[in-house]
Amino acid sequence: MAFKKVLIANRGEIACRIAAVLRQRGIGSVAVYSEADANAPHVRAADEAYCVGPAPVAQSYLNRDLILEIAQRTGAEAVHPGYGLLSENTAFARACTVAGLVFIGPTPEAIEAMGDKAQARATAKAAGCPVVPGSDGPVHDDEEAARIAESLGYPVLVKAAGGGGGIGMAVVDRPERLARALTSCRDRGRSSFGNPTVYLEKYIERPRHIEVQVLFDHHGHGVHLFERECSVQRRHQKVIEEAPSPFVSTRPELRQGLTDAALRAASSIGYRNAGTVEFVVGQDGEYYFIEMNTRLQVEHPVTEAITGVDIIGWQLDIAAGAPLTIRQEDLTIRGAAIECRIYAEDPEKSFMPKPGHIGAFVPPVLEGIRVDTGVGPDFDVTPYYDPMIAKLIASGPDRATATSRARAALDAFVIDGLTTNRTFLREVLGTETFAAAAYDTSWLERYVKETGR
Ligand code: ADP
Ligand code: ADP
Ligand code: MG
């Protein structure tokens, strides 16, 4: 029943991680790589590897036809898309099926239902999941947007319907600024996602970002793996994530509400495989659906750490048709875990990506530390891809232990020759605000300003 060979349609740490899971299970692996990645660790991590074109993703990692041709030629039975790239691409998921390959993820219909974020709001609402007050679907023109914004009350958030990775989003605090935000989000949506559609949401002040991991098999059984909190963000993008959420841990009824809502939203679209339902949660504990990511998420390791569930392993088993044998009542939260995203970027210069050459690279080997990385010593970090070079996951019996382990490990991590946010992360973990988990999604940016960067 299990697959014998799987193609990994991704790069970096996630391709390495998937290759490791495949190796552990005795499943053959096929990697693809761009010309810029010929020496990348993910190429060596797999049994076989094939070049799919020049550095830009549009000419390599997004070359659907060539990737599928390689899968067929090498006798792979399934394709794991990782996150980003082709992971939420309905046409690719469909093309896999047409080519006789299993797409390791949800059905194309489920990806489609949640892919348009304006439409996803309606879907979630219909499933009885509270959504942020906002427009019913896309806004068509500036007058309509102004009317809706007025009725919601400022500040509002303009969002690209096709958005992801914090791109195509703008907070508007007064009417005069709405038109410009609409134009810029339409432009970003068009250039980054090929979709100029935008919609409006009420901007929830100082919220927390809390999300629920779900897993569903093909036999109608699904579970949630509790929540993660990802409120430490810059530019609407996560930098430090943790499980469980310290905010939710003291509010059992909130955990019940969030996890029920996530399962309802997923069930309502016949969801299969791993997925994440994201919420913003107000300081008053009110929670609102913002989107569903129909794929594996960057921060899934913190959930693996506190539940002991191998999420990628289950993705493979579920895609191969196996029943999910985990029962909800058997799942418990053990301890706490914190993930730090290590980026090739300069915290002193607005977190600008900073490509460069890595000299020595020595991940820490310490108790309670897991490092997922896609780079190594003597390696070039190029400007073509996401600047995240490693994830450091610290776990322990409680949050304070996980925090001090993460700080020690960041200290011990040797990354020579490259500017990274490593010491910045260590500093952030050492603040009183982090220790008290008294943060919200705009705290990190306020902290950066206050510390004079
Ligand atoms: P997650 O949602 O898993 O927490 P991110 O939002 O940082 O993580 O996105 C994960 C990766 O996918 C990043 O490399 C990001 O650049 C990329 N990404 C996210 N959404 C999209 C999208 N819609 N299109 C292309 N890339 C995306
Ligand atoms: P993406 O698809 O880029 O991940 P999301 O819709 O998930 O975009 O939002 C990204 C981040 O923006 C959230 O984690 C949160 O910090 C912030 N955000 C999103 N919607 C709202 C909202 N209505 N009010 C306040 N903050 C929001
Ligand atoms: Mg999101």
PDB file of N, CA and C and ligand atoms in Angstrom, residues 117 132 157 159 163-167 169 199 201-205 207 209 230 233 236-238 278 280 290-291 293 441, ligand 2:
ATOM      1  N   LYS A 117      -8.937  33.657  -1.133  1.00  0.00           N
ATOM      2  CA  LYS A 117      -9.177  33.945   0.279  1.00  0.00           C
ATOM      3  C   LYS A 117     -10.505  34.658   0.514  1.00  0.00           C
ATOM      4  N   VAL A 132     -13.637  37.238  10.199  1.00  0.00           N
ATOM      5  CA  VAL A 132     -13.460  38.652  10.505  1.00  0.00           C
ATOM      6  C   VAL A 132     -14.544  39.427   9.767  1.00  0.00           C
ATOM      7  N   LEU A 157      -8.326  46.372   6.615  1.00  0.00           N
ATOM      8  CA  LEU A 157      -7.199  45.713   5.974  1.00  0.00           C
ATOM      9  C   LEU A 157      -7.623  45.359   4.553  1.00  0.00           C
ATOM     10  N   LYS A 159      -6.797  43.144   1.354  1.00  0.00           N
ATOM     11  CA  LYS A 159      -6.047  41.909   1.130  1.00  0.00           C
ATOM     12  C   LYS A 159      -6.223  41.404  -0.289  1.00  0.00           C
ATOM     13  N   GLY A 163      -3.398  36.120  -2.124  1.00  0.00           N
ATOM     14  CA  GLY A 163      -2.184  36.381  -1.343  1.00  0.00           C
ATOM     15  C   GLY A 163      -1.646  35.230  -0.521  1.00  0.00           C
ATOM     16  N   GLY A 164      -0.403  35.384  -0.093  1.00  0.00           N
ATOM     17  CA  GLY A 164       0.280  34.408   0.754  1.00  0.00           C
ATOM     18  C   GLY A 164       1.605  34.998   1.180  1.00  0.00           C
ATOM     19  N   GLY A 165       2.189  34.449   2.251  1.00  0.00           N
ATOM     20  CA  GLY A 165       3.486  34.930   2.715  1.00  0.00           C
ATOM     21  C   GLY A 165       3.463  36.398   3.129  1.00  0.00           C
ATOM     22  N   GLY A 166       2.284  36.904   3.522  1.00  0.00           N
ATOM     23  CA  GLY A 166       2.173  38.297   3.980  1.00  0.00           C
ATOM     24  C   GLY A 166       2.207  39.322   2.852  1.00  0.00           C
ATOM     25  N   ILE A 167       2.136  38.853   1.618  1.00  0.00           N
ATOM     26  CA  ILE A 167       2.250  39.750   0.454  1.00  0.00           C
ATOM     27  C   ILE A 167       0.865  40.207  -0.008  1.00  0.00           C
ATOM     28  N   MET A 169      -1.001  42.956   1.195  1.00  0.00           N
ATOM     29  CA  MET A 169      -1.870  43.265   2.328  1.00  0.00           C
ATOM     30  C   MET A 169      -1.525  44.676   2.809  1.00  0.00           C
ATOM     31  N   TYR A 199     -10.066  42.067  -1.354  1.00  0.00           N
ATOM     32  CA  TYR A 199     -11.244  42.106  -0.479  1.00  0.00           C
ATOM     33  C   TYR A 199     -10.872  42.869   0.781  1.00  0.00           C
ATOM     34  N   GLU A 201     -11.185  43.445   5.118  1.00  0.00           N
ATOM     35  CA  GLU A 201     -11.483  42.916   6.443  1.00  0.00           C
ATOM     36  C   GLU A 201     -11.339  44.057   7.439  1.00  0.00           C
ATOM     37  N   LYS A 202     -12.099  43.977   8.503  1.00  0.00           N
ATOM     38  CA  LYS A 202     -11.882  44.878   9.628  1.00  0.00           C
ATOM     39  C   LYS A 202     -10.484  44.552  10.161  1.00  0.00           C
ATOM     40  N   TYR A 203      -9.689  45.571  10.481  1.00  0.00           N
ATOM     41  CA  TYR A 203      -8.374  45.315  11.064  1.00  0.00           C
ATOM     42  C   TYR A 203      -8.549  45.119  12.559  1.00  0.00           C
ATOM     43  N   ILE A 204      -8.260  43.920  13.011  1.00  0.00           N
ATOM     44  CA  ILE A 204      -8.386  43.619  14.439  1.00  0.00           C
ATOM     45  C   ILE A 204      -7.131  44.157  15.119  1.00  0.00           C
ATOM     46  N   GLU A 205      -7.319  45.052  16.094  1.00  0.00           N
ATOM     47  CA  GLU A 205      -6.173  45.706  16.719  1.00  0.00           C
ATOM     48  C   GLU A 205      -5.438  44.752  17.664  1.00  0.00           C
ATOM     49  N   PRO A 207      -3.985  41.838  17.512  1.00  0.00           N
ATOM     50  CA  PRO A 207      -4.484  40.475  17.677  1.00  0.00           C
ATOM     51  C   PRO A 207      -3.336  39.486  17.859  1.00  0.00           C
ATOM     52  N   HIS A 209      -2.014  35.708  16.367  1.00  0.00           N
ATOM     53  CA  HIS A 209      -2.222  34.762  15.266  1.00  0.00           C
ATOM     54  C   HIS A 209      -2.160  33.365  15.861  1.00  0.00           C
ATOM     55  N   CYS A 230       1.593  32.029  16.345  1.00  0.00           N
ATOM     56  CA  CYS A 230       2.614  32.617  15.459  1.00  0.00           C
ATOM     57  C   CYS A 230       2.462  34.132  15.457  1.00  0.00           C
ATOM     58  N   GLN A 233       5.775  38.359  14.452  1.00  0.00           N
ATOM     59  CA  GLN A 233       5.832  38.529  13.000  1.00  0.00           C
ATOM     60  C   GLN A 233       6.496  39.836  12.615  1.00  0.00           C
ATOM     61  N   HIS A 236       3.830  40.996   8.438  1.00  0.00           N
ATOM     62  CA  HIS A 236       2.768  39.977   8.398  1.00  0.00           C
ATOM     63  C   HIS A 236       3.323  38.588   8.140  1.00  0.00           C
ATOM     64  N   GLN A 237       4.616  38.379   8.420  1.00  0.00           N
ATOM     65  CA  GLN A 237       5.179  37.045   8.224  1.00  0.00           C
ATOM     66  C   GLN A 237       5.798  36.546   9.520  1.00  0.00           C
ATOM     67  N   LYS A 238       5.563  35.255   9.769  1.00  0.00           N
ATOM     68  CA  LYS A 238       5.982  34.652  11.035  1.00  0.00           C
ATOM     69  C   LYS A 238       7.498  34.527  11.166  1.00  0.00           C
ATOM     70  N   GLU A 278      -6.190  29.090   9.915  1.00  0.00           N
ATOM     71  CA  GLU A 278      -5.599  30.230  10.629  1.00  0.00           C
ATOM     72  C   GLU A 278      -6.674  31.177  11.161  1.00  0.00           C
ATOM     73  N   VAL A 280      -7.233  34.998  13.584  1.00  0.00           N
ATOM     74  CA  VAL A 280      -6.722  36.063  14.434  1.00  0.00           C
ATOM     75  C   VAL A 280      -7.613  36.067  15.679  1.00  0.00           C
ATOM     76  N   ILE A 290      -9.156  33.533   9.326  1.00  0.00           N
ATOM     77  CA  ILE A 290      -8.606  34.381   8.259  1.00  0.00           C
ATOM     78  C   ILE A 290      -8.321  33.614   6.977  1.00  0.00           C
ATOM     79  N   GLU A 291      -7.819  32.385   7.097  1.00  0.00           N
ATOM     80  CA  GLU A 291      -7.605  31.599   5.877  1.00  0.00           C
ATOM     81  C   GLU A 291      -7.285  30.166   6.233  1.00  0.00           C
ATOM     82  N   ASN A 293      -4.630  27.156   4.989  1.00  0.00           N
ATOM     83  CA  ASN A 293      -3.514  26.774   4.138  1.00  0.00           C
ATOM     84  C   ASN A 293      -3.636  25.282   3.853  1.00  0.00           C
ATOM     85  N   THR A 441       0.535  40.543  17.194  1.00  0.00           N
ATOM     86  CA  THR A 441       1.186  40.437  15.878  1.00  0.00           C
ATOM     87  C   THR A 441       1.979  41.677  15.480  1.00  0.00           C
TER      88      THR A 441
HETATM   89  P1  ADP B   2      -1.154  35.254   4.215  1.00  0.00           P
HETATM   90  O1  ADP B   2      -2.015  34.554   3.221  1.00  0.00           O
HETATM   91  O2  ADP B   2      -0.195  36.178   3.588  1.00  0.00           O
HETATM   92  O3  ADP B   2      -0.566  34.315   5.209  1.00  0.00           O
HETATM   93  P2  ADP B   2      -3.129  36.021   6.224  1.00  0.00           P
HETATM   94  O4  ADP B   2      -4.500  36.386   5.801  1.00  0.00           O
HETATM   95  O5  ADP B   2      -2.935  34.688   6.824  1.00  0.00           O
HETATM   96  O6  ADP B   2      -2.159  36.219   4.999  1.00  0.00           O
HETATM   97  O7  ADP B   2      -2.595  37.139   7.224  1.00  0.00           O
HETATM   98  C1  ADP B   2      -1.240  37.247   7.576  1.00  0.00           C
HETATM   99  C2  ADP B   2      -1.071  37.986   8.886  1.00  0.00           C
HETATM  100  O8  ADP B   2      -1.653  39.292   8.808  1.00  0.00           O
HETATM  101  C3  ADP B   2      -1.766  37.346  10.070  1.00  0.00           C
HETATM  102  O9  ADP B   2      -0.955  36.380  10.668  1.00  0.00           O
HETATM  103  C4  ADP B   2      -2.014  38.531  10.968  1.00  0.00           C
HETATM  104  O10 ADP B   2      -0.841  38.873  11.685  1.00  0.00           O
HETATM  105  C5  ADP B   2      -2.301  39.628  10.012  1.00  0.00           C
HETATM  106  N1  ADP B   2      -3.754  39.767   9.781  1.00  0.00           N
HETATM  107  C6  ADP B   2      -4.472  39.134   8.843  1.00  0.00           C
HETATM  108  N2  ADP B   2      -5.776  39.496   8.874  1.00  0.00           N
HETATM  109  C7  ADP B   2      -5.881  40.383   9.881  1.00  0.00           C
HETATM  110  C8  ADP B   2      -6.971  41.164  10.417  1.00  0.00           C
HETATM  111  N3  ADP B   2      -8.193  41.104   9.904  1.00  0.00           N
HETATM  112  N4  ADP B   2      -6.698  41.999  11.452  1.00  0.00           N
HETATM  113  C9  ADP B   2      -5.456  42.105  11.949  1.00  0.00           C
HETATM  114  N5  ADP B   2      -4.406  41.412  11.485  1.00  0.00           N
HETATM  115  C10 ADP B   2      -4.599  40.564  10.465  1.00  0.00           C
END
